[in-house]
């Protein structure tokens, strides 16, 4: 993908492929002009001797310390070095790439006072797949993602380490190999790089895209489970959804109807005396639809944040004013991530309940634990236990991170968002739910095959055939661990999005 940043809105349908694969980024003429004008005002401020936070003062509680003009470049470099104190495993290249792109988007708005040269250097690093090694832990989400962004900024000045095509190199060496000259930071530039919510937002956006993959897969798994227990598709009738009116519910019911269309199994029990299915089957539109509505709200928040200016102070060239505020506070991201955590937990919880339903012969009408010769074989008994363990674990992960503020910087930063952790923990939850859905897909496929020679819908049969290439029918006890892992990888890949792309925010056209 080739992307020119020129102060336009960068939407989710652009951010998703930027997360998925390398891209080429450049600045448009309008962006260059706005950046240059903003930098000119900073140059004027320095020349005038006016005291401006972060330009010619210390930082945080040291903001009252005036820095002499001959130390201003040193000040910015020291800021980067002192703040590069992250710990833990590295963020993945996909998260780092998205972080770098959003930093370009923010700086290109022309409110940060940096030089065009700095932003273009960041673009060149993206274009040469030079991704700074950024430890994943150490940010409280105010004043922005200081520690992780300091590691990104360090690579720009030729310090620290980077990854290039998976290989770890000293930043100076990687830049030299690519013909990129390290930046010598000018006044305000270190602060503009470190202030900002780009790491938290990148982690949250990646979680959004992965949650879309989960939603598509759980709708397929739910449709399959419905057919496996010979459930009714009447609860998915659009008239029921319309009188309640929630958009997500209406959308999910439509997908379920499409997935189950032309099922021989459904046709085989029309007119039977069965009245109602358990809630995990019957209330899929209401539960999964509510989760889709949460996702859509979160997408709105994060798309705004991805295009936001979140450093400090800000430069307003129209009035020649430098204003100090708090756009670096990542509370919008933290609250959005906490909200999404609830939806992720519920997606997994509903899927686990359907697994429990499938293995219960009294409720499902299928052989106990989905296996012949029960007793000799335990079938899917322990697979459901695994799903239950993962669903329960997610309950703890769903606890809101945003309410857990600890003051920092000698109480100057006395309320923080914890957005980085709020977003990062979503990925553990998503991993858990991908495994749960994988178990349901395998269990539902097994349940449907007990109805042979009857067939499910063409779309569901297509998925069963794909699953059987990975995991044969369960005839006698064997380990399912590898099968679950492989199917979970497919779930997380987004392969099922093609069945629900019209309702997913970053994929809908």
CSV table of C-alpha atoms in Angstrom, one decimal:
chain,number,residue,atom,x,y,z
A,1,UNK,CA,0.0,0.0,0.0
A,2,UNK,CA,1.2,3.5,-0.9
A,3,UNK,CA,-0.1,6.2,1.4
A,4,UNK,CA,0.3,9.9,1.1
A,5,UNK,CA,-0.4,11.8,4.3
A,6,UNK,CA,-1.8,15.2,3.5
A,7,UNK,CA,-4.1,16.1,6.5
A,8,UNK,CA,-6.9,13.9,5.3
A,9,UNK,CA,-8.8,11.5,7.6
A,10,UNK,CA,-7.0,8.1,7.7
A,11,UNK,CA,-9.9,5.7,8.1
A,12,UNK,CA,-10.0,2.2,9.6
A,13,UNK,CA,-10.0,0.6,6.1
A,14,UNK,CA,-6.5,2.1,5.6
A,15,UNK,CA,-5.2,1.5,9.1
A,16,UNK,CA,-6.2,-2.2,9.0
A,17,UNK,CA,-3.9,-3.1,6.0
A,18,UNK,CA,-1.2,-0.9,7.5
A,19,UNK,CA,-1.3,-3.1,10.6
A,20,UNK,CA,-1.3,-6.3,8.5
A,21,UNK,CA,1.6,-5.6,6.1
A,22,UNK,CA,4.4,-3.2,5.2
A,23,UNK,CA,3.5,0.0,3.4
A,24,UNK,CA,5.1,3.1,1.8
A,25,UNK,CA,4.3,6.5,3.4
A,26,UNK,CA,5.0,10.0,2.1
A,27,UNK,CA,4.0,13.5,2.9
A,28,UNK,CA,1.8,15.6,0.7
A,29,UNK,CA,2.5,19.3,-0.1
A,30,UNK,CA,-0.2,20.6,2.3
A,31,UNK,CA,1.2,18.5,5.2
A,32,UNK,CA,4.7,19.7,4.4
A,33,UNK,CA,3.6,23.3,4.4
A,34,UNK,CA,1.7,23.0,7.7
A,35,UNK,CA,4.7,21.3,9.4
A,36,UNK,CA,7.1,23.9,8.1
A,37,UNK,CA,4.9,26.8,9.3
A,38,UNK,CA,4.6,25.2,12.8
A,39,UNK,CA,8.4,24.8,13.0
A,40,UNK,CA,9.0,28.4,11.9
A,41,UNK,CA,7.0,29.6,14.9
A,42,UNK,CA,9.1,27.5,17.3
A,43,UNK,CA,12.2,29.0,15.8
A,44,UNK,CA,10.8,32.4,16.4
A,45,UNK,CA,9.9,31.6,20.0
A,46,UNK,CA,13.5,30.4,20.7
A,47,UNK,CA,14.9,33.5,19.1
A,48,UNK,CA,12.6,35.8,21.1
A,49,UNK,CA,13.7,34.3,24.4
A,50,UNK,CA,10.2,33.5,25.5
A,51,UNK,CA,10.0,30.7,28.0
A,52,UNK,CA,7.9,27.8,26.6
A,53,UNK,CA,7.5,24.4,28.3
A,54,UNK,CA,9.5,21.6,26.8
A,55,UNK,CA,11.2,24.0,24.3
A,56,UNK,CA,13.5,25.8,26.7
A,57,UNK,CA,12.5,24.4,30.0
A,58,UNK,CA,12.8,21.1,31.9
A,59,UNK,CA,10.0,18.5,32.0
A,60,UNK,CA,7.3,17.5,34.4
A,61,UNK,CA,8.1,18.9,37.9
A,62,UNK,CA,11.3,20.4,36.4
A,63,UNK,CA,9.3,22.7,34.1
A,64,UNK,CA,10.4,25.7,36.0
A,65,UNK,CA,14.1,25.1,35.2
A,66,UNK,CA,15.2,27.4,32.3
A,67,UNK,CA,17.5,25.8,29.7
A,68,UNK,CA,20.1,27.9,27.9
A,69,UNK,CA,19.9,28.1,24.1
A,70,UNK,CA,23.2,26.3,23.6
A,71,UNK,CA,21.7,23.3,25.5
A,72,UNK,CA,18.4,23.0,23.7
A,73,UNK,CA,19.4,20.2,21.3
A,74,UNK,CA,21.1,18.4,24.3
A,75,UNK,CA,17.8,18.8,26.2
A,76,UNK,CA,15.8,17.0,23.6
A,77,UNK,CA,18.3,14.1,23.3
A,78,UNK,CA,18.5,13.7,27.0
A,79,UNK,CA,14.7,13.6,27.2
A,80,UNK,CA,14.7,10.6,24.7
A,81,UNK,CA,17.5,8.8,26.5
A,82,UNK,CA,16.2,9.3,30.0
A,83,UNK,CA,12.7,8.2,29.1
A,84,UNK,CA,13.7,5.0,27.2
A,85,UNK,CA,13.2,2.8,30.3
A,86,UNK,CA,10.6,0.3,28.9
A,87,UNK,CA,10.7,-3.4,30.0
A,88,UNK,CA,9.2,-6.6,29.0
A,89,UNK,CA,8.9,-8.4,25.6
A,90,UNK,CA,9.1,-6.3,22.5
A,91,UNK,CA,5.9,-5.1,20.7
A,92,UNK,CA,5.4,-6.9,17.4
A,93,UNK,CA,6.4,-5.2,14.2
A,94,UNK,CA,2.7,-4.8,13.3
A,95,UNK,CA,2.1,-2.7,16.4
A,96,UNK,CA,5.3,-0.7,15.9
A,97,UNK,CA,4.5,0.0,12.3
A,98,UNK,CA,1.0,1.2,13.2
A,99,UNK,CA,2.5,3.4,16.0
A,100,UNK,CA,5.0,5.0,13.6
A,101,UNK,CA,2.3,5.6,11.0
A,102,UNK,CA,0.1,7.3,13.5
A,103,UNK,CA,3.0,9.5,14.8
A,104,UNK,CA,3.5,10.6,11.2
A,105,UNK,CA,-0.3,11.4,10.9
A,106,UNK,CA,-0.2,13.4,14.1
A,107,UNK,CA,3.0,15.4,13.3
A,108,UNK,CA,1.7,16.0,9.7
A,109,UNK,CA,-1.2,18.0,11.1
A,110,UNK,CA,1.2,20.9,11.7
A,111,UNK,CA,0.6,21.6,15.4
A,112,UNK,CA,3.8,20.1,16.9
A,113,UNK,CA,6.6,22.4,15.8
A,114,UNK,CA,8.9,19.8,14.4
A,115,UNK,CA,10.8,20.0,11.1
A,116,UNK,CA,9.7,18.4,7.9
A,117,UNK,CA,13.0,16.5,7.9
A,118,UNK,CA,12.1,14.7,11.1
A,119,UNK,CA,8.7,13.5,9.8
A,120,UNK,CA,10.2,12.4,6.5
A,121,UNK,CA,12.9,10.4,8.3
A,122,UNK,CA,10.2,8.6,10.2
A,123,UNK,CA,8.5,7.9,6.8
A,124,UNK,CA,11.8,6.5,5.4
A,125,UNK,CA,12.1,4.2,8.3
A,126,UNK,CA,8.6,2.8,7.7
A,127,UNK,CA,9.4,2.5,4.0
A,128,UNK,CA,12.5,0.5,4.7
A,129,UNK,CA,10.8,-1.7,7.2
A,130,UNK,CA,13.1,-0.5,10.0
A,131,UNK,CA,11.1,-1.0,13.2
A,132,UNK,CA,12.5,0.2,16.6
A,133,UNK,CA,12.6,-2.4,19.3
A,134,UNK,CA,9.9,-1.1,21.7
A,135,UNK,CA,9.4,-2.9,25.1
A,136,UNK,CA,5.8,-3.5,25.8
A,137,UNK,CA,5.7,-2.4,29.4
A,138,UNK,CA,6.3,0.8,31.2
A,139,UNK,CA,3.7,3.3,30.1
A,140,UNK,CA,0.8,4.6,32.2
A,141,UNK,CA,-0.9,6.4,29.3
A,142,UNK,CA,-0.1,10.0,30.5
A,143,UNK,CA,1.8,12.1,29.5
A,144,UNK,CA,1.2,9.9,26.6
A,145,UNK,CA,3.2,6.7,26.0
A,146,UNK,CA,6.4,8.2,27.1
A,147,UNK,CA,8.7,5.2,27.6
A,148,UNK,CA,7.7,3.2,24.5
A,149,UNK,CA,7.7,6.3,22.3
A,150,UNK,CA,11.2,7.1,23.7
A,151,UNK,CA,12.4,3.8,22.3
A,152,UNK,CA,10.9,4.7,18.9
A,153,UNK,CA,12.5,8.2,19.0
A,154,UNK,CA,15.9,6.7,20.0
A,155,UNK,CA,16.0,4.8,16.7
A,156,UNK,CA,15.5,8.1,14.9
A,157,UNK,CA,18.6,9.6,16.4
A,158,UNK,CA,20.6,6.4,15.8
A,159,UNK,CA,20.4,4.9,19.3
A,160,UNK,CA,19.0,1.7,20.5
A,161,UNK,CA,18.1,-1.3,18.4
A,162,UNK,CA,15.7,-2.0,15.5
A,163,UNK,CA,14.3,-5.0,13.7
A,164,UNK,CA,14.7,-5.2,9.9
A,165,UNK,CA,13.0,-8.2,8.3
A,166,UNK,CA,13.1,-9.9,11.6
A,167,UNK,CA,16.8,-9.3,12.2
A,168,UNK,CA,17.9,-7.3,15.2
A,169,UNK,CA,20.4,-4.6,14.4
A,170,UNK,CA,21.9,-1.5,16.1
A,171,UNK,CA,19.7,1.5,14.9
A,172,UNK,CA,22.7,3.4,13.6
A,173,UNK,CA,23.7,0.4,11.4
A,174,UNK,CA,20.2,-0.1,10.0
A,175,UNK,CA,19.8,3.5,9.2
A,176,UNK,CA,23.2,3.6,7.5
A,177,UNK,CA,22.4,0.5,5.4
A,178,UNK,CA,19.2,2.2,4.2
A,179,UNK,CA,21.0,5.5,3.5
A,180,UNK,CA,19.1,7.3,6.2
A,181,UNK,CA,20.8,10.0,8.2
A,182,UNK,CA,20.0,10.0,11.9
A,183,UNK,CA,18.2,13.0,13.2
A,184,UNK,CA,19.8,15.6,15.5
A,185,UNK,CA,16.8,16.8,17.5
A,186,UNK,CA,15.9,20.4,17.4
A,187,UNK,CA,13.9,22.3,20.0
A,188,UNK,CA,10.5,20.7,20.9
A,189,UNK,CA,11.2,17.6,18.7
A,190,UNK,CA,12.0,15.1,21.4
A,191,UNK,CA,9.0,16.1,23.3
A,192,UNK,CA,6.7,15.9,20.2
A,193,UNK,CA,7.9,12.4,19.6
A,194,UNK,CA,7.5,11.2,23.2
A,195,UNK,CA,4.1,12.9,24.0
A,196,UNK,CA,1.3,11.1,22.3
A,197,UNK,CA,-1.1,8.1,22.6
A,198,UNK,CA,0.1,6.2,19.5
A,199,UNK,CA,1.3,3.1,21.3
A,200,UNK,CA,-1.9,2.7,23.3
A,201,UNK,CA,-4.0,3.4,20.2
A,202,UNK,CA,-2.0,1.0,18.0
A,203,UNK,CA,-2.5,-1.8,20.6
A,204,UNK,CA,-6.2,-1.0,20.8
A,205,UNK,CA,-6.7,-0.8,17.0
A,206,UNK,CA,-4.9,-4.1,16.5
A,207,UNK,CA,-7.3,-5.6,19.2
A,208,UNK,CA,-10.2,-4.1,17.2
A,209,UNK,CA,-9.1,-5.8,14.0
A,210,UNK,CA,-8.6,-9.1,15.8
A,211,UNK,CA,-12.0,-8.8,17.5
A,212,UNK,CA,-13.6,-8.4,14.1
A,213,UNK,CA,-12.0,-11.7,13.2
A,214,UNK,CA,-13.4,-13.3,16.3
A,215,UNK,CA,-16.9,-11.9,15.7
A,216,UNK,CA,-16.9,-13.3,12.1
A,217,UNK,CA,-15.7,-16.7,13.4
A,218,UNK,CA,-18.2,-16.8,16.4
A,219,UNK,CA,-21.1,-16.1,14.1
A,220,UNK,CA,-20.0,-19.1,11.9
A,221,UNK,CA,-19.5,-21.3,15.0
A,222,UNK,CA,-22.9,-20.2,16.4
A,223,UNK,CA,-24.7,-21.1,13.2
A,224,UNK,CA,-23.0,-24.5,13.1
A,225,UNK,CA,-23.9,-25.2,16.7
A,226,UNK,CA,-27.5,-24.2,16.0
A,227,UNK,CA,-27.7,-26.8,13.2
A,228,UNK,CA,-25.8,-29.4,15.2
A,229,UNK,CA,-28.5,-29.4,17.9
A,230,UNK,CA,-31.2,-29.1,15.4
A,231,UNK,CA,-32.0,-25.6,16.7
A,232,UNK,CA,-34.5,-23.2,15.2
A,233,UNK,CA,-33.6,-20.3,13.0
A,234,UNK,CA,-36.9,-18.6,13.9
A,235,UNK,CA,-35.2,-16.4,16.6
A,236,UNK,CA,-33.1,-14.9,13.8
A,237,UNK,CA,-36.2,-13.7,11.9
A,238,UNK,CA,-35.6,-10.0,11.0
A,239,UNK,CA,-39.0,-9.0,12.3
A,240,UNK,CA,-37.9,-9.9,15.8
A,241,UNK,CA,-34.8,-7.8,15.5
A,242,UNK,CA,-36.4,-4.8,13.9
A,243,UNK,CA,-38.9,-4.3,16.7
A,244,UNK,CA,-36.0,-3.9,19.2
A,245,UNK,CA,-34.0,-1.8,16.9
A,246,UNK,CA,-30.3,-2.3,17.8
A,247,UNK,CA,-28.1,-2.2,14.8
A,248,UNK,CA,-25.7,-4.8,15.9
A,249,UNK,CA,-28.5,-7.3,16.7
A,250,UNK,CA,-30.1,-6.7,13.3
A,251,UNK,CA,-26.8,-7.2,11.6
A,252,UNK,CA,-25.8,-10.4,13.4
A,253,UNK,CA,-29.2,-12.0,12.8
A,254,UNK,CA,-28.9,-11.3,9.1
A,255,UNK,CA,-25.5,-13.0,9.0
A,256,UNK,CA,-26.8,-16.0,10.9
A,257,UNK,CA,-29.8,-16.3,8.5
A,258,UNK,CA,-27.4,-16.2,5.5
A,259,UNK,CA,-25.1,-18.8,7.0
A,260,UNK,CA,-27.9,-21.3,7.7
A,261,UNK,CA,-29.7,-20.7,4.4
A,262,UNK,CA,-30.6,-23.9,2.6
A,263,UNK,CA,-29.6,-26.3,5.4
A,264,UNK,CA,-31.0,-29.8,4.9
A,265,UNK,CA,-30.7,-30.4,8.6
A,266,UNK,CA,-32.9,-27.3,9.4
A,267,UNK,CA,-35.5,-28.5,6.8
A,268,UNK,CA,-35.6,-32.0,8.3
A,269,UNK,CA,-37.1,-30.8,11.6
A,270,UNK,CA,-39.4,-28.0,10.5
A,271,UNK,CA,-42.8,-28.5,12.2
A,272,UNK,CA,-41.4,-30.5,15.1
A,273,UNK,CA,-42.7,-30.0,18.6
A,274,UNK,CA,-39.5,-28.4,19.9
A,275,UNK,CA,-40.4,-24.9,21.2
A,276,UNK,CA,-37.3,-23.0,22.3
A,277,UNK,CA,-33.6,-23.4,22.3
A,278,UNK,CA,-31.2,-22.4,25.2
A,279,UNK,CA,-30.2,-18.8,25.3
A,280,UNK,CA,-26.7,-19.5,23.9
A,281,UNK,CA,-28.4,-20.5,20.7
A,282,UNK,CA,-31.6,-18.4,20.7
A,283,UNK,CA,-30.1,-15.1,21.9
A,284,UNK,CA,-27.1,-14.9,19.6
A,285,UNK,CA,-28.3,-11.8,17.8
A,286,UNK,CA,-28.9,-10.0,21.1
A,287,UNK,CA,-25.6,-11.0,22.7
A,288,UNK,CA,-23.2,-11.0,19.8
A,289,UNK,CA,-25.1,-8.0,18.3
A,290,UNK,CA,-24.4,-6.0,21.5
A,291,UNK,CA,-20.8,-6.9,21.2
A,292,UNK,CA,-20.8,-5.7,17.6
A,293,UNK,CA,-22.3,-2.4,18.8
A,294,UNK,CA,-19.5,-2.1,21.4
A,295,UNK,CA,-17.0,-2.7,18.7
A,296,UNK,CA,-18.5,-0.1,16.4
A,297,UNK,CA,-18.4,2.5,19.2
A,298,UNK,CA,-14.8,1.7,20.0
A,299,UNK,CA,-13.9,2.0,16.3
A,300,UNK,CA,-15.4,5.5,16.3
A,301,UNK,CA,-13.2,6.5,19.3
A,302,UNK,CA,-10.0,5.0,18.0
A,303,UNK,CA,-10.4,6.3,14.4
A,304,UNK,CA,-10.6,9.8,16.0
A,305,UNK,CA,-7.6,9.1,18.2
A,306,UNK,CA,-5.6,7.7,15.3
A,307,UNK,CA,-5.9,11.1,13.5
A,308,UNK,CA,-5.5,13.2,16.6
A,309,UNK,CA,-2.8,15.6,17.7
A,310,UNK,CA,-1.8,14.3,21.2
A,311,UNK,CA,1.5,16.0,22.1
A,312,UNK,CA,2.1,19.1,24.2
A,313,UNK,CA,2.5,22.0,24.0
A,314,UNK,CA,0.7,22.7,20.7
A,315,UNK,CA,1.6,25.3,18.1
A,316,UNK,CA,-1.2,27.4,16.5
A,317,UNK,CA,0.3,29.3,13.6
A,318,UNK,CA,-2.9,31.3,12.8
A,319,UNK,CA,-2.6,33.2,16.1
A,320,UNK,CA,1.1,32.6,16.6
A,321,UNK,CA,0.3,31.0,19.9
A,322,UNK,CA,1.9,28.1,21.9
A,323,UNK,CA,-0.6,26.5,24.2
A,324,UNK,CA,0.0,23.9,26.9
A,325,UNK,CA,-2.8,21.4,27.5
A,326,UNK,CA,-3.4,17.7,28.1
A,327,UNK,CA,-4.1,16.0,24.8
A,328,UNK,CA,-1.6,13.3,25.7
A,329,UNK,CA,-3.9,11.9,28.4
A,330,UNK,CA,-5.1,8.6,26.9
A,331,UNK,CA,-8.4,8.3,28.9
A,332,UNK,CA,-10.5,7.9,25.7
A,333,UNK,CA,-8.4,5.0,24.6
A,334,UNK,CA,-8.4,3.4,28.1
A,335,UNK,CA,-12.2,3.6,28.4
A,336,UNK,CA,-12.6,2.3,24.9
A,337,UNK,CA,-10.3,-0.6,25.6
A,338,UNK,CA,-12.1,-1.5,28.8
A,339,UNK,CA,-15.4,-1.4,27.0
A,340,UNK,CA,-14.0,-3.7,24.3
A,341,UNK,CA,-12.7,-6.1,27.0
A,342,UNK,CA,-16.3,-6.7,28.1
A,343,UNK,CA,-17.4,-7.6,24.6
A,344,UNK,CA,-14.4,-9.9,24.1
A,345,UNK,CA,-15.2,-11.7,27.3
A,346,UNK,CA,-18.8,-12.1,26.3
A,347,UNK,CA,-18.0,-13.5,22.9
A,348,UNK,CA,-15.9,-16.2,24.6
A,349,UNK,CA,-18.5,-16.8,27.3
A,350,UNK,CA,-21.3,-17.4,24.8
A,351,UNK,CA,-19.2,-19.7,22.7
A,352,UNK,CA,-18.1,-21.8,25.8
A,353,UNK,CA,-21.8,-22.2,26.8
A,354,UNK,CA,-22.6,-23.6,23.3
A,355,UNK,CA,-19.7,-26.1,23.7
A,356,UNK,CA,-21.2,-27.2,27.0
A,357,UNK,CA,-24.5,-27.6,25.3
A,358,UNK,CA,-23.1,-29.7,22.4
A,359,UNK,CA,-21.5,-32.2,24.7
A,360,UNK,CA,-24.6,-32.6,27.0
A,361,UNK,CA,-26.7,-35.3,25.4
A,362,UNK,CA,-29.7,-34.4,27.4
A,363,UNK,CA,-29.8,-30.9,26.0
A,364,UNK,CA,-28.3,-31.4,22.5
A,365,UNK,CA,-29.8,-34.8,21.5
A,366,UNK,CA,-26.3,-35.7,20.3
A,367,UNK,CA,-24.1,-38.6,21.7
A,368,UNK,CA,-22.6,-37.7,25.0
A,369,UNK,CA,-19.4,-35.7,24.6
A,370,UNK,CA,-19.8,-36.0,20.9
A,371,UNK,CA,-18.2,-39.4,20.5
A,372,UNK,CA,-19.3,-42.9,19.8
A,373,UNK,CA,-18.7,-45.5,22.5
A,374,UNK,CA,-18.9,-43.0,25.3
A,375,UNK,CA,-17.2,-44.4,28.5
A,376,UNK,CA,-14.5,-46.1,26.5
A,377,UNK,CA,-14.0,-42.6,24.9
A,378,UNK,CA,-14.2,-39.3,26.6
A,379,UNK,CA,-14.6,-37.3,23.4
A,380,UNK,CA,-14.8,-33.5,23.9
A,381,UNK,CA,-15.2,-33.7,27.7
A,382,UNK,CA,-11.8,-32.0,28.4
A,383,UNK,CA,-12.0,-29.7,25.4
A,384,UNK,CA,-15.0,-28.1,27.1
A,385,UNK,CA,-13.0,-27.8,30.4
A,386,UNK,CA,-10.3,-26.0,28.5
A,387,UNK,CA,-12.8,-23.6,27.1
A,388,UNK,CA,-14.3,-23.0,30.5
A,389,UNK,CA,-10.8,-22.3,32.0
A,390,UNK,CA,-10.2,-19.7,29.3
A,391,UNK,CA,-13.6,-18.1,29.6
A,392,UNK,CA,-13.1,-17.8,33.4
A,393,UNK,CA,-9.6,-16.3,32.9
A,394,UNK,CA,-11.1,-13.6,30.7
A,395,UNK,CA,-13.4,-12.6,33.5
A,396,UNK,CA,-10.4,-11.4,35.5
A,397,UNK,CA,-8.8,-9.7,32.4
A,398,UNK,CA,-12.1,-7.8,31.8
A,399,UNK,CA,-11.6,-5.9,35.1
A,400,UNK,CA,-11.3,-2.2,34.0
A,401,UNK,CA,-7.7,-0.9,33.9
A,402,UNK,CA,-8.8,2.7,33.6
A,403,UNK,CA,-9.9,2.9,37.2
A,404,UNK,CA,-6.5,2.0,38.5
A,405,UNK,CA,-4.6,5.3,38.4
A,406,UNK,CA,-1.3,5.8,40.3
A,407,UNK,CA,0.3,9.2,40.4
A,408,UNK,CA,3.7,9.7,38.7
A,409,UNK,CA,6.4,12.4,38.3
A,410,UNK,CA,6.3,13.5,41.9
A,411,UNK,CA,2.6,14.0,41.7
A,412,UNK,CA,2.8,16.4,38.8
A,413,UNK,CA,1.1,13.7,36.8
A,414,UNK,CA,-1.4,12.9,39.5
A,415,UNK,CA,-4.0,11.0,37.3
A,416,UNK,CA,-3.0,8.6,34.6
A,417,UNK,CA,-5.1,6.5,32.2
A,418,UNK,CA,-3.4,3.1,32.1
A,419,UNK,CA,-4.4,2.9,28.5
A,420,UNK,CA,-1.4,1.0,27.3
A,421,UNK,CA,-2.1,-1.9,29.7
A,422,UNK,CA,-5.8,-1.6,29.0
A,423,UNK,CA,-5.2,-2.1,25.3
A,424,UNK,CA,-2.3,-4.6,25.7
A,425,UNK,CA,-4.3,-7.0,27.9
A,426,UNK,CA,-7.0,-7.3,25.2
A,427,UNK,CA,-4.6,-9.4,23.1
A,428,UNK,CA,-4.4,-12.1,25.9
A,429,UNK,CA,-8.1,-12.1,26.0
A,430,UNK,CA,-8.4,-12.4,22.2
A,431,UNK,CA,-5.9,-15.4,22.2
A,432,UNK,CA,-8.2,-17.1,24.8
A,433,UNK,CA,-11.3,-16.5,22.8
A,434,UNK,CA,-9.7,-17.7,19.5
A,435,UNK,CA,-9.0,-21.0,21.3
A,436,UNK,CA,-12.6,-21.2,22.7
A,437,UNK,CA,-14.1,-20.6,19.2
A,438,UNK,CA,-11.7,-23.1,17.7
A,439,UNK,CA,-13.1,-25.7,20.1
A,440,UNK,CA,-16.6,-24.8,19.3
A,441,UNK,CA,-16.0,-25.0,15.6
A,442,UNK,CA,-14.5,-28.5,16.0
A,443,UNK,CA,-17.3,-29.6,18.3
A,444,UNK,CA,-20.1,-28.2,16.1
A,445,UNK,CA,-18.6,-29.9,13.0
A,446,UNK,CA,-18.5,-33.2,14.9
A,447,UNK,CA,-22.2,-32.6,16.0
A,448,UNK,CA,-23.3,-31.9,12.4
A,449,UNK,CA,-21.7,-35.1,11.1
A,450,UNK,CA,-23.9,-37.1,13.5
A,451,UNK,CA,-26.8,-36.1,11.2
A,452,UNK,CA,-25.3,-37.6,8.1
A,453,UNK,CA,-26.4,-38.1,5.4
A,454,UNK,CA,-28.2,-34.9,6.1
A,455,UNK,CA,-26.2,-31.8,5.3
A,456,UNK,CA,-26.0,-28.3,6.7
A,457,UNK,CA,-26.1,-25.2,4.5
A,458,UNK,CA,-23.6,-24.9,1.6
A,459,UNK,CA,-21.6,-22.3,3.5
A,460,UNK,CA,-21.3,-24.3,6.7
A,461,UNK,CA,-20.4,-27.5,4.7
A,462,UNK,CA,-17.7,-25.5,3.1
A,463,UNK,CA,-16.2,-24.6,6.5
A,464,UNK,CA,-16.6,-28.2,7.8
A,465,UNK,CA,-14.6,-29.4,4.7
A,466,UNK,CA,-11.8,-26.9,5.5
A,467,UNK,CA,-11.8,-28.0,9.2
A,468,UNK,CA,-11.5,-31.6,8.2
A,469,UNK,CA,-8.3,-30.9,6.3
A,470,UNK,CA,-6.8,-29.9,9.7
A,471,UNK,CA,-8.7,-32.1,12.1
A,472,UNK,CA,-10.3,-35.5,11.1
A,473,UNK,CA,-13.6,-36.6,12.5
A,474,UNK,CA,-13.3,-37.7,16.1
A,475,UNK,CA,-13.8,-41.4,16.0
A,476,UNK,CA,-11.9,-42.4,19.1
A,477,UNK,CA,-9.9,-40.6,21.8
A,478,UNK,CA,-6.9,-38.6,20.7
A,479,UNK,CA,-5.2,-35.3,21.7
A,480,UNK,CA,-7.0,-32.3,20.2
A,481,UNK,CA,-4.4,-29.8,21.4
A,482,UNK,CA,-2.7,-29.4,18.0
A,483,UNK,CA,-6.0,-29.3,16.2
A,484,UNK,CA,-7.3,-26.5,18.5
A,485,UNK,CA,-4.1,-24.5,18.0
A,486,UNK,CA,-4.3,-24.7,14.2
A,487,UNK,CA,-7.9,-23.8,14.1
A,488,UNK,CA,-7.4,-20.9,16.5
A,489,UNK,CA,-4.7,-19.6,14.2
A,490,UNK,CA,-7.2,-19.7,11.3
A,491,UNK,CA,-9.8,-17.9,13.4
A,492,UNK,CA,-7.3,-15.2,14.3
A,493,UNK,CA,-6.3,-14.9,10.6
A,494,UNK,CA,-9.7,-13.4,9.7
A,495,UNK,CA,-10.5,-16.2,7.2
A,496,UNK,CA,-14.2,-16.1,8.3
A,497,UNK,CA,-14.5,-12.4,7.8
A,498,UNK,CA,-15.6,-13.1,4.2
A,499,UNK,CA,-18.9,-14.4,5.6
A,500,UNK,CA,-19.6,-11.2,7.6
A,501,UNK,CA,-17.6,-8.4,6.0
A,502,UNK,CA,-20.6,-6.3,5.4
A,503,UNK,CA,-21.2,-5.8,9.2
A,504,UNK,CA,-17.6,-5.4,10.4
A,505,UNK,CA,-16.5,-1.7,10.7
A,506,UNK,CA,-13.1,-1.8,9.1
A,507,UNK,CA,-14.2,-4.1,6.2
A,508,UNK,CA,-17.7,-2.8,5.5
A,509,UNK,CA,-18.0,-1.0,2.2
